[in-house]
Amino acid sequence: MGEQKQERERINAAVLPTDFSREVPSHALKWLLQYGLPFSHWRPFIGWSEKDCRLVITVGNGPDFSIGRYIPTEGRSCFGSLQHGKTPRKWFVWGECHRFPHIFGDYTNSKQIVLVEDVISAHKLSLVVPTLCLFGTTIFSACIPVLRHIRCPVVLWLDKDQEGTLQKKCQRLQVLTNCNVSYLVTDRDPKEQSFEKIKELLDETV
């Protein structure tokens, strides 16, 4: 445990942008709140990097890492985000998001756990079902012991463009975790679904 604590402390040294602020501009809040969760939910987790024009969402206690969504102010360039004249990528991670898996929501006595691509979807689904965020489309190795420990059915919910790989991913994950694994494919991200639709879709996988 001591080694793990030291490792966390080493990583925590660079898990936030240097200009991190809790003052989030209105245009960034408007973008975030469109997905149906109130500001009261987001308040403990969000901040802003003015230099990079990123809405920053922290993950874990400490935090363990944070992830920023590029949301520029109209008519303004964010020089901190520009690299060799290229448009900044949508998401940027401070720290190592694939080292310490984080489960959103309470998995005690849960009938299933859902794996999703992005942190906003994870927050939204966590109000319905425990959720693990992949921060991408790859099932990273640190997820496996967590899922084996929880020992409940797994639902892999990825975007439509991942449909061709899902069956293979489910088969591999089922072998590695010894859990039942199913999948969901939707045209719209989980975060764009209503709570009623989320429950309906998940009920179909049980």
PDB file of C-alpha atoms in Angstrom:
ATOM      1  CA  MET A   1       0.000   0.000   0.000  1.00  0.00           C
ATOM      2  CA  GLY A   2       2.897   2.345   0.760  1.00  0.00           C
ATOM      3  CA  GLU A   3       4.313   1.951  -2.741  1.00  0.00           C
ATOM      4  CA  GLN A   4       0.903   2.673  -4.278  1.00  0.00           C
ATOM      5  CA  LYS A   5       0.569   5.821  -2.154  1.00  0.00           C
ATOM      6  CA  GLN A   6       3.985   7.043  -3.271  1.00  0.00           C
ATOM      7  CA  GLU A   7       3.082   6.337  -6.882  1.00  0.00           C
ATOM      8  CA  ARG A   8      -0.146   8.344  -6.539  1.00  0.00           C
ATOM      9  CA  GLU A   9       1.737  11.235  -4.963  1.00  0.00           C
ATOM     10  CA  ARG A  10       4.249  11.245  -7.812  1.00  0.00           C
ATOM     11  CA  ILE A  11       1.495  11.365 -10.415  1.00  0.00           C
ATOM     12  CA  ASN A  12      -0.517  13.962  -8.469  1.00  0.00           C
ATOM     13  CA  ALA A  13       2.290  16.457  -9.004  1.00  0.00           C
ATOM     14  CA  ALA A  14       0.974  17.173 -12.508  1.00  0.00           C
ATOM     15  CA  VAL A  15      -2.732  16.380 -12.530  1.00  0.00           C
ATOM     16  CA  LEU A  16      -4.077  19.902 -13.067  1.00  0.00           C
ATOM     17  CA  PRO A  17      -3.236  22.740 -15.460  1.00  0.00           C
ATOM     18  CA  THR A  18      -0.950  25.318 -13.866  1.00  0.00           C
ATOM     19  CA  ASP A  19      -3.615  28.027 -14.153  1.00  0.00           C
ATOM     20  CA  PHE A  20      -6.501  25.861 -12.868  1.00  0.00           C
ATOM     21  CA  SER A  21      -9.348  28.001 -11.513  1.00  0.00           C
ATOM     22  CA  ARG A  22     -12.762  27.174 -10.085  1.00  0.00           C
ATOM     23  CA  GLU A  23     -14.199  30.170 -11.945  1.00  0.00           C
ATOM     24  CA  VAL A  24     -15.734  28.599 -15.039  1.00  0.00           C
ATOM     25  CA  PRO A  25     -16.928  31.020 -17.745  1.00  0.00           C
ATOM     26  CA  SER A  26     -20.569  30.994 -18.737  1.00  0.00           C
ATOM     27  CA  HIS A  27     -20.021  29.698 -22.273  1.00  0.00           C
ATOM     28  CA  ALA A  28     -18.240  26.608 -20.909  1.00  0.00           C
ATOM     29  CA  LEU A  29     -20.962  25.989 -18.336  1.00  0.00           C
ATOM     30  CA  LYS A  30     -23.611  26.300 -21.040  1.00  0.00           C
ATOM     31  CA  TRP A  31     -21.826  23.617 -23.057  1.00  0.00           C
ATOM     32  CA  LEU A  32     -21.601  21.283 -20.053  1.00  0.00           C
ATOM     33  CA  LEU A  33     -25.154  21.761 -18.787  1.00  0.00           C
ATOM     34  CA  GLN A  34     -26.677  20.822 -22.151  1.00  0.00           C
ATOM     35  CA  TYR A  35     -26.235  17.166 -21.165  1.00  0.00           C
ATOM     36  CA  GLY A  36     -28.869  17.299 -18.445  1.00  0.00           C
ATOM     37  CA  LEU A  37     -26.932  17.339 -15.169  1.00  0.00           C
ATOM     38  CA  PRO A  38     -27.302  20.451 -12.975  1.00  0.00           C
ATOM     39  CA  PHE A  39     -24.498  22.738 -11.874  1.00  0.00           C
ATOM     40  CA  SER A  40     -24.907  21.420  -8.319  1.00  0.00           C
ATOM     41  CA  HIS A  41     -23.750  18.023  -9.561  1.00  0.00           C
ATOM     42  CA  TRP A  42     -20.715  19.401 -11.384  1.00  0.00           C
ATOM     43  CA  ARG A  43     -19.597  22.000  -8.840  1.00  0.00           C
ATOM     44  CA  PRO A  44     -17.076  19.763  -6.948  1.00  0.00           C
ATOM     45  CA  PHE A  45     -15.487  18.455 -10.135  1.00  0.00           C
ATOM     46  CA  ILE A  46     -15.028  21.319 -12.569  1.00  0.00           C
ATOM     47  CA  GLY A  47     -12.640  24.159 -13.147  1.00  0.00           C
ATOM     48  CA  TRP A  48     -11.147  26.174 -15.984  1.00  0.00           C
ATOM     49  CA  SER A  49      -7.824  26.751 -17.718  1.00  0.00           C
ATOM     50  CA  GLU A  50      -7.830  30.183 -19.280  1.00  0.00           C
ATOM     51  CA  LYS A  51      -4.505  29.597 -21.018  1.00  0.00           C
ATOM     52  CA  ASP A  52      -5.751  26.489 -22.795  1.00  0.00           C
ATOM     53  CA  CYS A  53      -9.460  27.405 -23.040  1.00  0.00           C
ATOM     54  CA  ARG A  54     -10.416  24.108 -21.457  1.00  0.00           C
ATOM     55  CA  LEU A  55     -13.193  23.084 -19.134  1.00  0.00           C
ATOM     56  CA  VAL A  56     -11.351  20.891 -16.629  1.00  0.00           C
ATOM     57  CA  ILE A  57     -13.052  17.915 -14.957  1.00  0.00           C
ATOM     58  CA  THR A  58     -11.211  16.339 -12.035  1.00  0.00           C
ATOM     59  CA  VAL A  59     -11.378  12.613 -11.312  1.00  0.00           C
ATOM     60  CA  GLY A  60     -10.720  10.905  -7.991  1.00  0.00           C
ATOM     61  CA  ASN A  61      -9.649  12.235  -4.614  1.00  0.00           C
ATOM     62  CA  GLY A  62      -6.649  14.472  -4.776  1.00  0.00           C
ATOM     63  CA  PRO A  63      -7.481  14.402  -7.728  1.00  0.00           C
ATOM     64  CA  ASP A  64      -5.860  11.376  -9.394  1.00  0.00           C
ATOM     65  CA  PHE A  65      -5.955  13.143 -12.765  1.00  0.00           C
ATOM     66  CA  SER A  66      -8.060  15.635 -14.698  1.00  0.00           C
ATOM     67  CA  ILE A  67      -9.322  15.908 -18.241  1.00  0.00           C
ATOM     68  CA  GLY A  68      -9.992  19.109 -20.151  1.00  0.00           C
ATOM     69  CA  ARG A  69     -12.447  19.807 -22.974  1.00  0.00           C
ATOM     70  CA  TYR A  70     -11.397  22.511 -25.422  1.00  0.00           C
ATOM     71  CA  ILE A  71     -14.136  25.170 -25.455  1.00  0.00           C
ATOM     72  CA  PRO A  72     -12.764  28.417 -26.882  1.00  0.00           C
ATOM     73  CA  THR A  73     -14.453  31.757 -26.448  1.00  0.00           C
ATOM     74  CA  GLU A  74     -15.856  32.943 -29.759  1.00  0.00           C
ATOM     75  CA  GLY A  75     -13.343  35.073 -31.617  1.00  0.00           C
ATOM     76  CA  ARG A  76     -10.443  34.307 -29.266  1.00  0.00           C
ATOM     77  CA  SER A  77      -7.307  32.220 -29.800  1.00  0.00           C
ATOM     78  CA  CYS A  78      -5.908  30.193 -26.916  1.00  0.00           C
ATOM     79  CA  PHE A  79      -2.203  30.231 -27.506  1.00  0.00           C
ATOM     80  CA  GLY A  80      -1.533  27.677 -24.796  1.00  0.00           C
ATOM     81  CA  SER A  81      -3.549  25.120 -26.736  1.00  0.00           C
ATOM     82  CA  LEU A  82      -2.071  25.773 -30.160  1.00  0.00           C
ATOM     83  CA  GLN A  83       0.782  23.559 -31.323  1.00  0.00           C
ATOM     84  CA  HIS A  84       2.527  24.253 -34.630  1.00  0.00           C
ATOM     85  CA  GLY A  85      -0.577  25.958 -35.959  1.00  0.00           C
ATOM     86  CA  LYS A  86      -2.780  22.905 -35.481  1.00  0.00           C
ATOM     87  CA  THR A  87      -6.282  23.041 -34.055  1.00  0.00           C
ATOM     88  CA  PRO A  88      -6.198  21.821 -30.432  1.00  0.00           C
ATOM     89  CA  ARG A  89      -7.591  18.344 -29.855  1.00  0.00           C
ATOM     90  CA  LYS A  90     -10.957  18.165 -28.101  1.00  0.00           C
ATOM     91  CA  TRP A  91      -9.697  16.470 -24.924  1.00  0.00           C
ATOM     92  CA  PHE A  92      -6.433  16.715 -23.001  1.00  0.00           C
ATOM     93  CA  VAL A  93      -5.465  14.744 -19.892  1.00  0.00           C
ATOM     94  CA  TRP A  94      -3.326  15.976 -17.004  1.00  0.00           C
ATOM     95  CA  GLY A  95      -1.934  12.913 -15.231  1.00  0.00           C
ATOM     96  CA  GLU A  96      -2.508   9.295 -16.244  1.00  0.00           C
ATOM     97  CA  CYS A  97      -6.156   8.403 -16.699  1.00  0.00           C
ATOM     98  CA  HIS A  98      -5.450   4.752 -17.515  1.00  0.00           C
ATOM     99  CA  ARG A  99      -3.455   3.972 -14.393  1.00  0.00           C
ATOM    100  CA  PHE A 100      -6.126   4.195 -11.659  1.00  0.00           C
ATOM    101  CA  PRO A 101      -9.597   3.028 -12.826  1.00  0.00           C
ATOM    102  CA  HIS A 102     -12.367   5.108 -11.294  1.00  0.00           C
ATOM    103  CA  ILE A 103     -15.926   3.857 -10.814  1.00  0.00           C
ATOM    104  CA  PHE A 104     -18.625   6.507 -10.890  1.00  0.00           C
ATOM    105  CA  GLY A 105     -21.605   5.656  -8.705  1.00  0.00           C
ATOM    106  CA  ASP A 106     -22.235   3.007  -6.077  1.00  0.00           C
ATOM    107  CA  TYR A 107     -21.544  -0.551  -7.222  1.00  0.00           C
ATOM    108  CA  THR A 108     -22.718  -2.203  -3.990  1.00  0.00           C
ATOM    109  CA  ASN A 109     -25.306  -4.865  -4.879  1.00  0.00           C
ATOM    110  CA  SER A 110     -25.495  -3.562  -8.437  1.00  0.00           C
ATOM    111  CA  LYS A 111     -26.926  -5.834 -11.121  1.00  0.00           C
ATOM    112  CA  GLN A 112     -24.492  -4.491 -13.740  1.00  0.00           C
ATOM    113  CA  ILE A 113     -21.656  -2.059 -14.436  1.00  0.00           C
ATOM    114  CA  VAL A 114     -21.356  -0.036 -17.653  1.00  0.00           C
ATOM    115  CA  LEU A 115     -18.163   0.940 -19.497  1.00  0.00           C
ATOM    116  CA  VAL A 116     -18.343   4.168 -21.520  1.00  0.00           C
ATOM    117  CA  GLU A 117     -15.953   6.286 -23.563  1.00  0.00           C
ATOM    118  CA  ASP A 118     -16.139   9.734 -21.967  1.00  0.00           C
ATOM    119  CA  VAL A 119     -16.259  11.282 -18.514  1.00  0.00           C
ATOM    120  CA  ILE A 120     -19.511  13.220 -19.019  1.00  0.00           C
ATOM    121  CA  SER A 121     -21.339  10.049 -20.024  1.00  0.00           C
ATOM    122  CA  ALA A 122     -19.847   8.335 -16.967  1.00  0.00           C
ATOM    123  CA  HIS A 123     -21.180  11.041 -14.655  1.00  0.00           C
ATOM    124  CA  LYS A 124     -24.634  10.924 -16.201  1.00  0.00           C
ATOM    125  CA  LEU A 125     -24.975   7.145 -16.213  1.00  0.00           C
ATOM    126  CA  SER A 126     -23.663   6.934 -12.642  1.00  0.00           C
ATOM    127  CA  LEU A 127     -26.998   8.320 -11.444  1.00  0.00           C
ATOM    128  CA  VAL A 128     -28.626   5.195 -12.860  1.00  0.00           C
ATOM    129  CA  VAL A 129     -25.929   2.497 -12.721  1.00  0.00           C
ATOM    130  CA  PRO A 130     -22.259   2.256 -11.651  1.00  0.00           C
ATOM    131  CA  THR A 131     -20.054   3.279 -14.542  1.00  0.00           C
ATOM    132  CA  LEU A 132     -16.385   2.939 -15.429  1.00  0.00           C
ATOM    133  CA  CYS A 133     -14.952   5.446 -17.905  1.00  0.00           C
ATOM    134  CA  LEU A 134     -12.465   4.186 -20.496  1.00  0.00           C
ATOM    135  CA  PHE A 135     -11.377   7.682 -21.564  1.00  0.00           C
ATOM    136  CA  GLY A 136     -11.339   6.338 -25.082  1.00  0.00           C
ATOM    137  CA  THR A 137     -12.400   3.080 -26.733  1.00  0.00           C
ATOM    138  CA  THR A 138      -9.708   0.712 -25.440  1.00  0.00           C
ATOM    139  CA  ILE A 139     -10.308  -1.478 -22.401  1.00  0.00           C
ATOM    140  CA  PHE A 140      -7.099  -0.710 -20.530  1.00  0.00           C
ATOM    141  CA  SER A 141      -5.464  -3.429 -18.446  1.00  0.00           C
ATOM    142  CA  ALA A 142      -6.033  -1.793 -15.047  1.00  0.00           C
ATOM    143  CA  CYS A 143      -9.811  -2.240 -15.532  1.00  0.00           C
ATOM    144  CA  ILE A 144      -9.603  -6.019 -15.423  1.00  0.00           C
ATOM    145  CA  PRO A 145      -8.865  -6.609 -11.720  1.00  0.00           C
ATOM    146  CA  VAL A 146     -11.492  -4.011 -10.775  1.00  0.00           C
ATOM    147  CA  LEU A 147     -14.184  -5.751 -12.817  1.00  0.00           C
ATOM    148  CA  ARG A 148     -13.147  -9.157 -11.483  1.00  0.00           C
ATOM    149  CA  HIS A 149     -13.446  -7.806  -7.937  1.00  0.00           C
ATOM    150  CA  ILE A 150     -16.931  -6.370  -8.478  1.00  0.00           C
ATOM    151  CA  ARG A 151     -18.095  -9.596 -10.146  1.00  0.00           C
ATOM    152  CA  CYS A 152     -21.270  -8.393 -11.806  1.00  0.00           C
ATOM    153  CA  PRO A 153     -22.403  -8.343 -15.453  1.00  0.00           C
ATOM    154  CA  VAL A 154     -20.615  -5.816 -17.652  1.00  0.00           C
ATOM    155  CA  VAL A 155     -22.162  -3.697 -20.401  1.00  0.00           C
ATOM    156  CA  LEU A 156     -19.833  -2.113 -22.948  1.00  0.00           C
ATOM    157  CA  TRP A 157     -21.534   0.997 -24.342  1.00  0.00           C
ATOM    158  CA  LEU A 158     -19.531   2.547 -27.153  1.00  0.00           C
ATOM    159  CA  ASP A 159     -20.260   4.816 -30.097  1.00  0.00           C
ATOM    160  CA  LYS A 160     -21.643   3.596 -33.411  1.00  0.00           C
ATOM    161  CA  ASP A 161     -18.237   3.765 -35.090  1.00  0.00           C
ATOM    162  CA  GLN A 162     -16.987   1.024 -32.731  1.00  0.00           C
ATOM    163  CA  GLU A 163     -19.707  -1.469 -33.637  1.00  0.00           C
ATOM    164  CA  GLY A 164     -17.443  -3.631 -35.773  1.00  0.00           C
ATOM    165  CA  THR A 165     -15.038  -4.336 -32.897  1.00  0.00           C
ATOM    166  CA  LEU A 166     -17.501  -4.800 -30.051  1.00  0.00           C
ATOM    167  CA  GLN A 167     -18.167  -8.520 -30.296  1.00  0.00           C
ATOM    168  CA  LYS A 168     -14.447  -9.312 -30.195  1.00  0.00           C
ATOM    169  CA  LYS A 169     -13.903  -6.911 -27.284  1.00  0.00           C
ATOM    170  CA  CYS A 170     -16.770  -8.481 -25.337  1.00  0.00           C
ATOM    171  CA  GLN A 171     -15.459 -12.002 -25.867  1.00  0.00           C
ATOM    172  CA  ARG A 172     -11.981 -11.040 -24.695  1.00  0.00           C
ATOM    173  CA  LEU A 173     -13.300  -9.118 -21.683  1.00  0.00           C
ATOM    174  CA  GLN A 174     -15.504 -12.025 -20.658  1.00  0.00           C
ATOM    175  CA  VAL A 175     -12.523 -14.385 -20.685  1.00  0.00           C
ATOM    176  CA  LEU A 176     -10.367 -11.970 -18.672  1.00  0.00           C
ATOM    177  CA  THR A 177     -12.976 -11.101 -16.034  1.00  0.00           C
ATOM    178  CA  ASN A 178     -15.071 -14.278 -15.889  1.00  0.00           C
ATOM    179  CA  CYS A 179     -18.125 -11.987 -15.963  1.00  0.00           C
ATOM    180  CA  ASN A 180     -21.028 -11.896 -18.390  1.00  0.00           C
ATOM    181  CA  VAL A 181     -20.347  -9.151 -20.943  1.00  0.00           C
ATOM    182  CA  SER A 182     -22.845  -7.575 -23.338  1.00  0.00           C
ATOM    183  CA  TYR A 183     -22.785  -4.412 -25.391  1.00  0.00           C
ATOM    184  CA  LEU A 184     -24.840  -1.441 -26.478  1.00  0.00           C
ATOM    185  CA  VAL A 185     -24.445   0.588 -29.651  1.00  0.00           C
ATOM    186  CA  THR A 186     -26.327   3.855 -30.113  1.00  0.00           C
ATOM    187  CA  ASP A 187     -26.144   6.647 -32.659  1.00  0.00           C
ATOM    188  CA  ARG A 188     -26.066   9.185 -29.829  1.00  0.00           C
ATOM    189  CA  ASP A 189     -23.581   9.190 -26.961  1.00  0.00           C
ATOM    190  CA  PRO A 190     -24.841   8.009 -23.556  1.00  0.00           C
ATOM    191  CA  LYS A 191     -24.569  11.587 -22.278  1.00  0.00           C
ATOM    192  CA  GLU A 192     -27.025  12.714 -24.959  1.00  0.00           C
ATOM    193  CA  GLN A 193     -29.708  10.234 -23.909  1.00  0.00           C
ATOM    194  CA  SER A 194     -32.524  11.021 -21.497  1.00  0.00           C
ATOM    195  CA  PHE A 195     -32.510   9.226 -18.148  1.00  0.00           C
ATOM    196  CA  GLU A 196     -35.645   7.367 -19.200  1.00  0.00           C
ATOM    197  CA  LYS A 197     -33.951   6.153 -22.394  1.00  0.00           C
ATOM    198  CA  ILE A 198     -30.804   5.151 -20.491  1.00  0.00           C
ATOM    199  CA  LYS A 199     -32.862   2.982 -18.139  1.00  0.00           C
ATOM    200  CA  GLU A 200     -34.801   1.476 -21.024  1.00  0.00           C
ATOM    201  CA  LEU A 201     -31.658   0.573 -22.964  1.00  0.00           C
ATOM    202  CA  LEU A 202     -29.912  -0.912 -19.940  1.00  0.00           C
ATOM    203  CA  ASP A 203     -32.981  -2.951 -18.973  1.00  0.00           C
ATOM    204  CA  GLU A 204     -32.767  -4.619 -22.376  1.00  0.00           C
ATOM    205  CA  THR A 205     -29.251  -5.892 -21.592  1.00  0.00           C
ATOM    206  CA  VAL A 206     -30.193  -7.591 -18.301  1.00  0.00           C
TER     207      VAL A 206
END
